[in-house]
CSV table of C-alpha atoms (C1' of nucleotides) and ligand atoms in Angstrom, one decimal:
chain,number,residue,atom,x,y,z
A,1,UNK,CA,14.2,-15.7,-14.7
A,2,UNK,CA,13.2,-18.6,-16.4
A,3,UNK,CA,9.5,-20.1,-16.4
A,4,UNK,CA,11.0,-23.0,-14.3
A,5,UNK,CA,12.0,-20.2,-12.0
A,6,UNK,CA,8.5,-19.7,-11.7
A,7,UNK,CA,7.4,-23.4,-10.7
A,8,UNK,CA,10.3,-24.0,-8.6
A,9,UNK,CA,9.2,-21.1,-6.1
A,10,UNK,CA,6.1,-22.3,-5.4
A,11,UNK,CA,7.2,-26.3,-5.5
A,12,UNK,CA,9.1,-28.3,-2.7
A,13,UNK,CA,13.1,-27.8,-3.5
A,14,UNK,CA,15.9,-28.1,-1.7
A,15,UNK,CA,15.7,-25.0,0.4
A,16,UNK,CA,18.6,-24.8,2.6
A,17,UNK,CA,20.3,-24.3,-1.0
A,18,UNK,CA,18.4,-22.1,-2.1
A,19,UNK,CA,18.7,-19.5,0.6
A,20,UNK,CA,22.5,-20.7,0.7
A,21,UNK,CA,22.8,-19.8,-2.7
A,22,UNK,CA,21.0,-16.5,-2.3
A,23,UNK,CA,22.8,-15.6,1.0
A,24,UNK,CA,26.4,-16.0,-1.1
A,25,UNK,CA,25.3,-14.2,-3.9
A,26,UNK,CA,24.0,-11.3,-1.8
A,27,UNK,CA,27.1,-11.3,0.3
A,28,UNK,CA,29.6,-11.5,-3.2
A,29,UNK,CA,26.9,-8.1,-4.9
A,30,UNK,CA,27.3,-6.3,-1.7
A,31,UNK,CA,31.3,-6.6,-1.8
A,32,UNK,CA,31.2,-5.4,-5.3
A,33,UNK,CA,28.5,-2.5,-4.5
A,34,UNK,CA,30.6,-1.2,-1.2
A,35,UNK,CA,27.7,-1.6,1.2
A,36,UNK,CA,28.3,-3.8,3.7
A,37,UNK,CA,25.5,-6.7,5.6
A,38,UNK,CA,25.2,-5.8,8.9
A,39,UNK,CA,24.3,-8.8,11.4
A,40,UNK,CA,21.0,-7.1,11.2
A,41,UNK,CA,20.5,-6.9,7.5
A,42,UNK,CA,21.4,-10.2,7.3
A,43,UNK,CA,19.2,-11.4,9.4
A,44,UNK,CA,16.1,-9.4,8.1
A,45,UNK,CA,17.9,-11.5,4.6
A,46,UNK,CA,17.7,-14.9,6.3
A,47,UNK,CA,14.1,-14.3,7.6
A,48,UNK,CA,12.9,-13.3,4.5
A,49,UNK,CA,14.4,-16.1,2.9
A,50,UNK,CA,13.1,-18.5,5.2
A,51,UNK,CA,9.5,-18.5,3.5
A,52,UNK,CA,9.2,-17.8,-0.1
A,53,UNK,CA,6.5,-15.5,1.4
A,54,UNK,CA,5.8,-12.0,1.7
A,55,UNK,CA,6.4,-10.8,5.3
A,56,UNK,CA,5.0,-7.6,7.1
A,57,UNK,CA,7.4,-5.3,8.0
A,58,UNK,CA,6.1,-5.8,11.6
A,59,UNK,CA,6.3,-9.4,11.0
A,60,UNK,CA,9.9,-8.9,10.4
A,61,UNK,CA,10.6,-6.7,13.5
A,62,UNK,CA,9.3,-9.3,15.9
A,63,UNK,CA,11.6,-12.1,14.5
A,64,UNK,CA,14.7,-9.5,14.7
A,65,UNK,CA,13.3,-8.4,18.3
A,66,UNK,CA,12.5,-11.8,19.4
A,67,UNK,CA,16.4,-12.3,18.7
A,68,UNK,CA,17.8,-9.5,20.3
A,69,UNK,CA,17.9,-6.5,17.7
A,70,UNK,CA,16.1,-3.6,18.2
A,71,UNK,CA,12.5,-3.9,18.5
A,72,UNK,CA,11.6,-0.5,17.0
A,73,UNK,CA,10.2,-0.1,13.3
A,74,UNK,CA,12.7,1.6,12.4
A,75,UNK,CA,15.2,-1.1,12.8
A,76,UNK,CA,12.8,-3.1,10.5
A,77,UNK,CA,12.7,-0.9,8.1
A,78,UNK,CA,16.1,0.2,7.2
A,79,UNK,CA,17.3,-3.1,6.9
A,80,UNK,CA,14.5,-3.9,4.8
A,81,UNK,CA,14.7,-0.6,2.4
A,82,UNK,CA,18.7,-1.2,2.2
A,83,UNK,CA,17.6,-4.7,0.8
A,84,UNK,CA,15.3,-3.3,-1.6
A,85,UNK,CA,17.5,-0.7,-2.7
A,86,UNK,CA,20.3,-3.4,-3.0
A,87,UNK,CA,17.8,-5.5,-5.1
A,88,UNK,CA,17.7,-8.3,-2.6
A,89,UNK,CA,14.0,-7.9,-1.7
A,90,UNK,CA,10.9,-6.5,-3.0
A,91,UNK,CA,8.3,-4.1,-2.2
A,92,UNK,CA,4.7,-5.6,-2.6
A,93,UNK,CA,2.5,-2.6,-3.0
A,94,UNK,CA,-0.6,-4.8,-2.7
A,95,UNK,CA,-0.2,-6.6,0.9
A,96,UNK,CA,2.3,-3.7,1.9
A,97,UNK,CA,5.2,-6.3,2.8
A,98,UNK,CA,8.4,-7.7,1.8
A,99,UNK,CA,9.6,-10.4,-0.1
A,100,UNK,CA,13.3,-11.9,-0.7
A,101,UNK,CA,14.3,-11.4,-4.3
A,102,UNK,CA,14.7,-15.2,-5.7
A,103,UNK,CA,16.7,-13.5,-9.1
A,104,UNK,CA,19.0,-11.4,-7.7
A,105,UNK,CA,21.9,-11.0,-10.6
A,106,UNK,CA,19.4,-10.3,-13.0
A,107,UNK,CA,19.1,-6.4,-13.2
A,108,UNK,CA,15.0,-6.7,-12.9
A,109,UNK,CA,12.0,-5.1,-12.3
A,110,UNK,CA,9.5,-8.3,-12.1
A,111,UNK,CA,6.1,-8.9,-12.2
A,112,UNK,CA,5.1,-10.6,-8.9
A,113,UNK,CA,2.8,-13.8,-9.2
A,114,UNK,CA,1.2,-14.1,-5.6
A,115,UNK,CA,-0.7,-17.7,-4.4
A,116,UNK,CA,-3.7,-17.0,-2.5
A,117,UNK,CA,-3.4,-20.1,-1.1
A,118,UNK,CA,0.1,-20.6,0.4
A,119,UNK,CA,1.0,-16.7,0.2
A,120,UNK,CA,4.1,-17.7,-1.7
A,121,UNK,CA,5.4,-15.0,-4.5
A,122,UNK,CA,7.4,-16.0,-7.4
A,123,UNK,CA,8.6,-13.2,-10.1
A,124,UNK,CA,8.0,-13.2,-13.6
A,125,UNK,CA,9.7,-11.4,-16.3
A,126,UNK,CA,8.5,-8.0,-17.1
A,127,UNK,CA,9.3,-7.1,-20.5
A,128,UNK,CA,6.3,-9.2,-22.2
A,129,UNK,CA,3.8,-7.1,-19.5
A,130,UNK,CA,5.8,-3.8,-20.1
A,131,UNK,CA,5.6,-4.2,-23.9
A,132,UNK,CA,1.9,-4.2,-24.0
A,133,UNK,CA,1.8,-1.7,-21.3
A,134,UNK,CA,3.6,0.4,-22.8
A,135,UNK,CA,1.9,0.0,-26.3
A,136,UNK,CA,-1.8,1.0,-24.8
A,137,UNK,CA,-0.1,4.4,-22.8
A,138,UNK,CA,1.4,5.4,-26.2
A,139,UNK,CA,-1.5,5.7,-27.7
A,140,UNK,CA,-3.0,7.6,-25.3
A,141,UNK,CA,0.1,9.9,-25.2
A,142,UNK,CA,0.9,8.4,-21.9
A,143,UNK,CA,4.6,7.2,-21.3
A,144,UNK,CA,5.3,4.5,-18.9
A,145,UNK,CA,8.2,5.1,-16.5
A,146,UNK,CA,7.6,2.7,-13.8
A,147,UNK,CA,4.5,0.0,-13.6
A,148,UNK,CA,3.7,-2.3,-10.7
A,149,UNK,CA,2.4,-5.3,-11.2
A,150,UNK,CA,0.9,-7.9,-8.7
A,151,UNK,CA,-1.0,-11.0,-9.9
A,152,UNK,CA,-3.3,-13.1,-7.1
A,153,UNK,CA,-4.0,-16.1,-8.2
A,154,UNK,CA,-3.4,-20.5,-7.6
A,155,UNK,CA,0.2,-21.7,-7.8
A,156,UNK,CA,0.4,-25.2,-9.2
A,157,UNK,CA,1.1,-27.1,-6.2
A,158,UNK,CA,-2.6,-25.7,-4.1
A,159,UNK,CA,-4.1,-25.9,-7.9
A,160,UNK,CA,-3.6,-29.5,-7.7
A,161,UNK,CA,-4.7,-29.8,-3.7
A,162,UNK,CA,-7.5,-27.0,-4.5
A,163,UNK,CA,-10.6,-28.3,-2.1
A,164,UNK,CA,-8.3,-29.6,0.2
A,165,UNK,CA,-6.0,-27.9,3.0
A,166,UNK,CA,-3.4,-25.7,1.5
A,167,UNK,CA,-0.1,-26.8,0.7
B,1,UNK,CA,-12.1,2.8,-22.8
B,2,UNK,CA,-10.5,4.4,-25.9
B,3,UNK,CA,-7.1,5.7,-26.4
B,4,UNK,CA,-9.3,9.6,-26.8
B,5,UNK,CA,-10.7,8.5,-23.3
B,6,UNK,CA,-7.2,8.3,-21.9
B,7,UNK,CA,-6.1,11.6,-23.6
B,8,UNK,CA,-9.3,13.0,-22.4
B,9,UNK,CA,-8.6,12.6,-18.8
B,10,UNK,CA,-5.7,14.4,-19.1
B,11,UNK,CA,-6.4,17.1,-21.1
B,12,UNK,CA,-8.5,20.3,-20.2
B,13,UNK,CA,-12.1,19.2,-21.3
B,14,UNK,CA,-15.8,20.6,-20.3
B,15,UNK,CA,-15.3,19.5,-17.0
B,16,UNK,CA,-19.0,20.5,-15.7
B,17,UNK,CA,-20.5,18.2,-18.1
B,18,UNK,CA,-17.9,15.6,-17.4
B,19,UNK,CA,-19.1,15.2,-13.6
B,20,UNK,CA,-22.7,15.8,-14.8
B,21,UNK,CA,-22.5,12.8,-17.0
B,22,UNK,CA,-20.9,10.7,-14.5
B,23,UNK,CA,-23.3,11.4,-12.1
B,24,UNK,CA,-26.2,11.0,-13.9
B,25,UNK,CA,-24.9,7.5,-15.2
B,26,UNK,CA,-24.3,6.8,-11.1
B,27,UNK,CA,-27.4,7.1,-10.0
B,28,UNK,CA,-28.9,5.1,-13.5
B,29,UNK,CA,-26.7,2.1,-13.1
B,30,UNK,CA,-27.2,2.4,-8.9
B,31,UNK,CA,-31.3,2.4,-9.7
B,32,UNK,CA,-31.0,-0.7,-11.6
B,33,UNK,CA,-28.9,-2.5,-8.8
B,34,UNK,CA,-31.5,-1.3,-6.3
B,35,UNK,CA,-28.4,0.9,-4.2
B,36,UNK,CA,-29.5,3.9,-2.8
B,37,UNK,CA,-27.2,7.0,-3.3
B,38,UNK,CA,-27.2,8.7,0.0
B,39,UNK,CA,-26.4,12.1,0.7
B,40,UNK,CA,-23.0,11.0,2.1
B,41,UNK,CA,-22.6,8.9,-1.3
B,42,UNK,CA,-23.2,11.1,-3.5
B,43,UNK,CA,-20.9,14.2,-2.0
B,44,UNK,CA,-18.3,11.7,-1.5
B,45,UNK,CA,-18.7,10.6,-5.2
B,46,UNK,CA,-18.9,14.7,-6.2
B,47,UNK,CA,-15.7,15.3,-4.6
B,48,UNK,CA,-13.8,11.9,-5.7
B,49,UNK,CA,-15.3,13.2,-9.5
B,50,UNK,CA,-14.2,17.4,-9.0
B,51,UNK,CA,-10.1,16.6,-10.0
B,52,UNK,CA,-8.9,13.9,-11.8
B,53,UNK,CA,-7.3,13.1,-9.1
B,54,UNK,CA,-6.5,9.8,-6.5
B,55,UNK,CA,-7.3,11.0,-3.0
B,56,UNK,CA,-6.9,9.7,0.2
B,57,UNK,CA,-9.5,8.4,2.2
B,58,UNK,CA,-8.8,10.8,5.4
B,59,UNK,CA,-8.4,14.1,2.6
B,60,UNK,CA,-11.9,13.0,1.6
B,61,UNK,CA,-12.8,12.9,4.9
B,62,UNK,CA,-11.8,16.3,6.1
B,63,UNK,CA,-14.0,17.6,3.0
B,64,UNK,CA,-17.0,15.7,4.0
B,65,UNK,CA,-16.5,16.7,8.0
B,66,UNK,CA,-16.2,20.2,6.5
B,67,UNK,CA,-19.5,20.1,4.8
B,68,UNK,CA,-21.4,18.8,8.1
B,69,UNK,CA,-21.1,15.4,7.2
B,70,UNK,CA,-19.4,12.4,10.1
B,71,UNK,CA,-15.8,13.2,11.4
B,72,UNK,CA,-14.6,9.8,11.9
B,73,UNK,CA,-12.9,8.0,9.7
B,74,UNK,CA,-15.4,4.9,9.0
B,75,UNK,CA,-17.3,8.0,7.0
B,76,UNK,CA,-15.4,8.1,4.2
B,77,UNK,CA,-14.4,4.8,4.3
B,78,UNK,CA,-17.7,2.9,4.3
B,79,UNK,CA,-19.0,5.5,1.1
B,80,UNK,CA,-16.2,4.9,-0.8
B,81,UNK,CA,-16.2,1.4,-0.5
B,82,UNK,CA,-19.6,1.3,-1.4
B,83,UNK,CA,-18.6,3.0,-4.5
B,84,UNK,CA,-15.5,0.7,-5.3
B,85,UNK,CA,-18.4,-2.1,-4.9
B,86,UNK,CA,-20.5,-0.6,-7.8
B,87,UNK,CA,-17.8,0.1,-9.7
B,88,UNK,CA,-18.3,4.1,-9.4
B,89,UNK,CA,-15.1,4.4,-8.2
B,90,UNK,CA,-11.7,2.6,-8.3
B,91,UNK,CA,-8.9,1.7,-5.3
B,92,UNK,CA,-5.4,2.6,-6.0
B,93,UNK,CA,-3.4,0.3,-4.4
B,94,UNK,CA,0.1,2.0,-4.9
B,95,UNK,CA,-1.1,5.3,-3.3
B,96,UNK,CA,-3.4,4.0,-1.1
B,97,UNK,CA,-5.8,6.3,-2.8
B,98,UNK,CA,-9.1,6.6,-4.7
B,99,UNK,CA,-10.3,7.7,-7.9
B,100,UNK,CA,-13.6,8.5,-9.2
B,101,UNK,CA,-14.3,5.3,-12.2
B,102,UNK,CA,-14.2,7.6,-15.3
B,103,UNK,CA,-16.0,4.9,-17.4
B,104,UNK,CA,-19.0,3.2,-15.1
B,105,UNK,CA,-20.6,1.2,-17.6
B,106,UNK,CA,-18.0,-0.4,-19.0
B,107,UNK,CA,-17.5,-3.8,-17.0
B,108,UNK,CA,-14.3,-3.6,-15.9
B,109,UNK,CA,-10.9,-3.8,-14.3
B,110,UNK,CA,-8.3,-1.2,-15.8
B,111,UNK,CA,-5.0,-0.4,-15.8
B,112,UNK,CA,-4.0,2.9,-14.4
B,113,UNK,CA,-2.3,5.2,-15.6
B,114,UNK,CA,-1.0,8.1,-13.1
B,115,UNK,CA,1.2,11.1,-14.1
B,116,UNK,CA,3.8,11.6,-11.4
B,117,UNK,CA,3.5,15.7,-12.4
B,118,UNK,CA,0.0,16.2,-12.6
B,119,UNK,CA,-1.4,13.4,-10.3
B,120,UNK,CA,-4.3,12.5,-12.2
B,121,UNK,CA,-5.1,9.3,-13.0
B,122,UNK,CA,-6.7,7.4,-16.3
B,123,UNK,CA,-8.1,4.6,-17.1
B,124,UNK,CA,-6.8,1.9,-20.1
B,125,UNK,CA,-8.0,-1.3,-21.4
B,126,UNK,CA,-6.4,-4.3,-18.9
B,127,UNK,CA,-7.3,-7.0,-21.8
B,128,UNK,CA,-4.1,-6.4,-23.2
B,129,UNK,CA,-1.9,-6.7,-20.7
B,130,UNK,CA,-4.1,-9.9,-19.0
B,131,UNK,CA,-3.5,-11.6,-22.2
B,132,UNK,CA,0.6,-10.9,-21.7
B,133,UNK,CA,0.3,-11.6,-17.9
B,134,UNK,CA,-1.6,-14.9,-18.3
B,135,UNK,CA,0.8,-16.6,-20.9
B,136,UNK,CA,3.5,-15.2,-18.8
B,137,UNK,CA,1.9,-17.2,-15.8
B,138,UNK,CA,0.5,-20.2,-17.1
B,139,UNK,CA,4.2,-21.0,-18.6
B,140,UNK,CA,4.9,-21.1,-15.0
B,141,UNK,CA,2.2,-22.9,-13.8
B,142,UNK,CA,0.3,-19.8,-12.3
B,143,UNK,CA,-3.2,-18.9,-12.8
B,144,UNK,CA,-4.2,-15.4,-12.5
B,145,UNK,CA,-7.0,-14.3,-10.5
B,146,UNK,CA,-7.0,-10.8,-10.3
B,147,UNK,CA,-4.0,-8.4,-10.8
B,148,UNK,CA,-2.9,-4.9,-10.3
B,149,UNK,CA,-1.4,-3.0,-12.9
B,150,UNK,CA,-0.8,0.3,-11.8
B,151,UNK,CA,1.7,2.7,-14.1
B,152,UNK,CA,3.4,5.7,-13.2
B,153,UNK,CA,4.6,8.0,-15.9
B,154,UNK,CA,4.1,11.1,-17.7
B,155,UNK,CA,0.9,12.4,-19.2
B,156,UNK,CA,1.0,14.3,-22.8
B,157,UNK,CA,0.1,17.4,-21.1
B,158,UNK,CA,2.8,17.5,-18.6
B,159,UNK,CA,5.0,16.0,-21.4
B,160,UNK,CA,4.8,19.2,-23.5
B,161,UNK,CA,5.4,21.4,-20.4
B,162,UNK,CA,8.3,19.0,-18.8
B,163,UNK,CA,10.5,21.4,-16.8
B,164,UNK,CA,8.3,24.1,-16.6
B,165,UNK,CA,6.0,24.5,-14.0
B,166,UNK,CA,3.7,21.1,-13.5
B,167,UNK,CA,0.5,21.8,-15.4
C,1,DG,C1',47.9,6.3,20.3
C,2,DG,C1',44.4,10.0,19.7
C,3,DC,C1',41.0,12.4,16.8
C,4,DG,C1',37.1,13.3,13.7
C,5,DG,C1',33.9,12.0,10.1
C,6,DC,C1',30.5,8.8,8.7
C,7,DG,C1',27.6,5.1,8.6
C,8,DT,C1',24.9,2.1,11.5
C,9,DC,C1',21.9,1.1,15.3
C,10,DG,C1',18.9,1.9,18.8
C,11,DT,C1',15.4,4.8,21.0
C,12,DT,C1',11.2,8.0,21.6
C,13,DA,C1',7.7,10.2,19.6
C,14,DC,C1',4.7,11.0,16.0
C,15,DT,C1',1.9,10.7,11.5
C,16,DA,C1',-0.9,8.1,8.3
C,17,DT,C1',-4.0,4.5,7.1
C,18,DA,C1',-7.7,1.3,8.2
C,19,DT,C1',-10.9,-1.6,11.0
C,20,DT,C1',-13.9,-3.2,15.0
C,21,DA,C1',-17.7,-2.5,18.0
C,22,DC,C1',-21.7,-0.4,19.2
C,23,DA,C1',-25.5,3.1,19.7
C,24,DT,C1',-28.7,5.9,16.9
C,25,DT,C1',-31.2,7.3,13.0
C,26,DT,C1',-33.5,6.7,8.6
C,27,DC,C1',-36.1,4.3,5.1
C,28,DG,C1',-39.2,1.2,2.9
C,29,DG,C1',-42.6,-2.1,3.2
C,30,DT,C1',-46.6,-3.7,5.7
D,1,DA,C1',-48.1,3.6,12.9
D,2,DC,C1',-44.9,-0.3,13.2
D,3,DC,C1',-41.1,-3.3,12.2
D,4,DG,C1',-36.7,-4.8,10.5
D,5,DA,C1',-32.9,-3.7,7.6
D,6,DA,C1',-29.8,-0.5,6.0
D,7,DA,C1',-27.2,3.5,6.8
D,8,DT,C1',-25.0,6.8,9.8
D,9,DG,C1',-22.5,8.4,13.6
D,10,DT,C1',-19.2,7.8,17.5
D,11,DA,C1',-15.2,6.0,20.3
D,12,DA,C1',-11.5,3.1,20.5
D,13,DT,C1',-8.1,0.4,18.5
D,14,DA,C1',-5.2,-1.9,15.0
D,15,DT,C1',-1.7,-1.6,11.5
D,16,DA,C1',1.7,0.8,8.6
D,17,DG,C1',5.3,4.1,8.2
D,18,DT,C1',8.4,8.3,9.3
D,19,DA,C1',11.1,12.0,11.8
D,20,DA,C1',14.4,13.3,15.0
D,21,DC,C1',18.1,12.5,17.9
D,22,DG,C1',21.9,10.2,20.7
D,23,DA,C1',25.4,6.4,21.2
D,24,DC,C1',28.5,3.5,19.2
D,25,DG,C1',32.0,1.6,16.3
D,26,DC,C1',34.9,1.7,12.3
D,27,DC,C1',38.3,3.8,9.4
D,28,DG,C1',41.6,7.1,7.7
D,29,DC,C1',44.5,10.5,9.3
D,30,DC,C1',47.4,13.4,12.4
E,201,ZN,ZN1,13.6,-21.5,-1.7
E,202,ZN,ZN1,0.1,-22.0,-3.7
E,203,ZN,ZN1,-13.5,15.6,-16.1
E,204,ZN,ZN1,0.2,15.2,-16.1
DNA sequence: GGCGGCGTCGTTACTATATTACATTTCGGT
DNA sequence: ACCGAAATGTAATATAGTAACGACGCCGCC
């Protein structure tokens, strides 16, 4: 999770690769892991992938209904927690949705970096945040098991077009 | 927001005093912005400041309808956003909770800090971490706005008692 | 082939969290 | 006393998330 792993969400890439890329690689982890990608789960994958956005899990549930799955929340939400738990999606506390995972392969905990402008989310490594975290608990006698941490702010691209319409 | 003020929260202290002070300082600093702290305002701000605890805006609710106050729910939520607003009281975004602000005064945007066996919640210094997050960010192009950094962990309290009975 | 366990998928029904809209009351200034 | 703004209350609704249960299909075994 590189910083140009940061830029590239948020700018204009190939991205028929790029969810290729992450659909193969989620398909090859599951194999390893045992669990297997349902139709369902894989489309609840795809639609995530779609957008480097953060969807709603209602959001989600209206695509999958739309195409024939169940159009109960429940259907939404399993396939979306057995992503999560798989560590092909994200939880985003802050806008209670979901987001693809863009790293998946690295063993990661991110920090999410969220454009107020085009919604998208890009992950940033944690360990710098974590670190200072960490170092301001201690001395409080706090210890850190698990931290969120959601940053709003401008991408680069809307930066650039800021005053204008978004990207 | 010193590391003793983090301690503080969770250890046993002169609690009395500790929502007498806050109180007091609530209705100075509300004075000055020309707020009024209503009836409503102030209980809600009482019972928010009785634990050190996040709670929910329906569990304040039920205490407020208990006292005489409105049953609905617009009750609790318009006087504890009012309180977010003068920064008397904080939002928790990973519990979808609320906090009494332990340090109104102080200008600022913490981190929390919330023990997973005790359930309160303290406040630390964000510059820190900001300064970690930003570099973190700007390497990718991002600039931060706001962000959330909410930790979940163990306090020293709970800590020393870990595996006995929560404290 | 038939059987049984297990995981998945779908449904209904429900709980929890939060907001909109509108009528009524209260407060402060004139 | 009067007026307008702010605050309070209500009902109704929107959004988010979970519990409980039955049906179906897959796989390993008899
Ligand atoms: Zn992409
Ligand atoms: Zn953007
Ligand atoms: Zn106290
Ligand atoms: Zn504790």
């Amino acid at each position: 999770m590189t910083d140009d792993a940061i830029a590239a969400a948020f700018a204009p890439h190939d991205h028929q690769q790029c969810v290729h890329r992450a659909l193969d690689e989620a398909a090859v982890r599951l194999k390893d892991q045992g669990a297997r990608l349902t139709p369902v789960r894989r489309r609840t994958l795809e639609i995530l992938l779609e957008s480097h956005r953060a969807m709603g899990a209602y959001e989600v549930l209206d695509r999958l209904a739309a195409e024939g799955f169940g159009r109960q929340p429940p259907v939404a939400y399993r396939a979306l927690e057995f992503l999560v738990q798989h560590g092909l999606a994200h939880r985003l506390q802050r806008l209670n949705a979901f987001a693809a995972c863009l790293h998946p392969g690295d063993d990661h905990h991110p920090v999410f970096l969220i454009c107020r402008s085009c919604d998208k989310v890009a992950e940033a490594p944690f360990t710098p945040i974590r670190d200072a975290l960490s170092a301001v608990a201690r001395e409080g006698g706090f210890h850190v098991e698990r931290a969120t941490v959601e940053a709003l702010g401008l991408c680069a691209a809307c930066a650039e077009t800021e005053g204008q319409a978004p990207c």
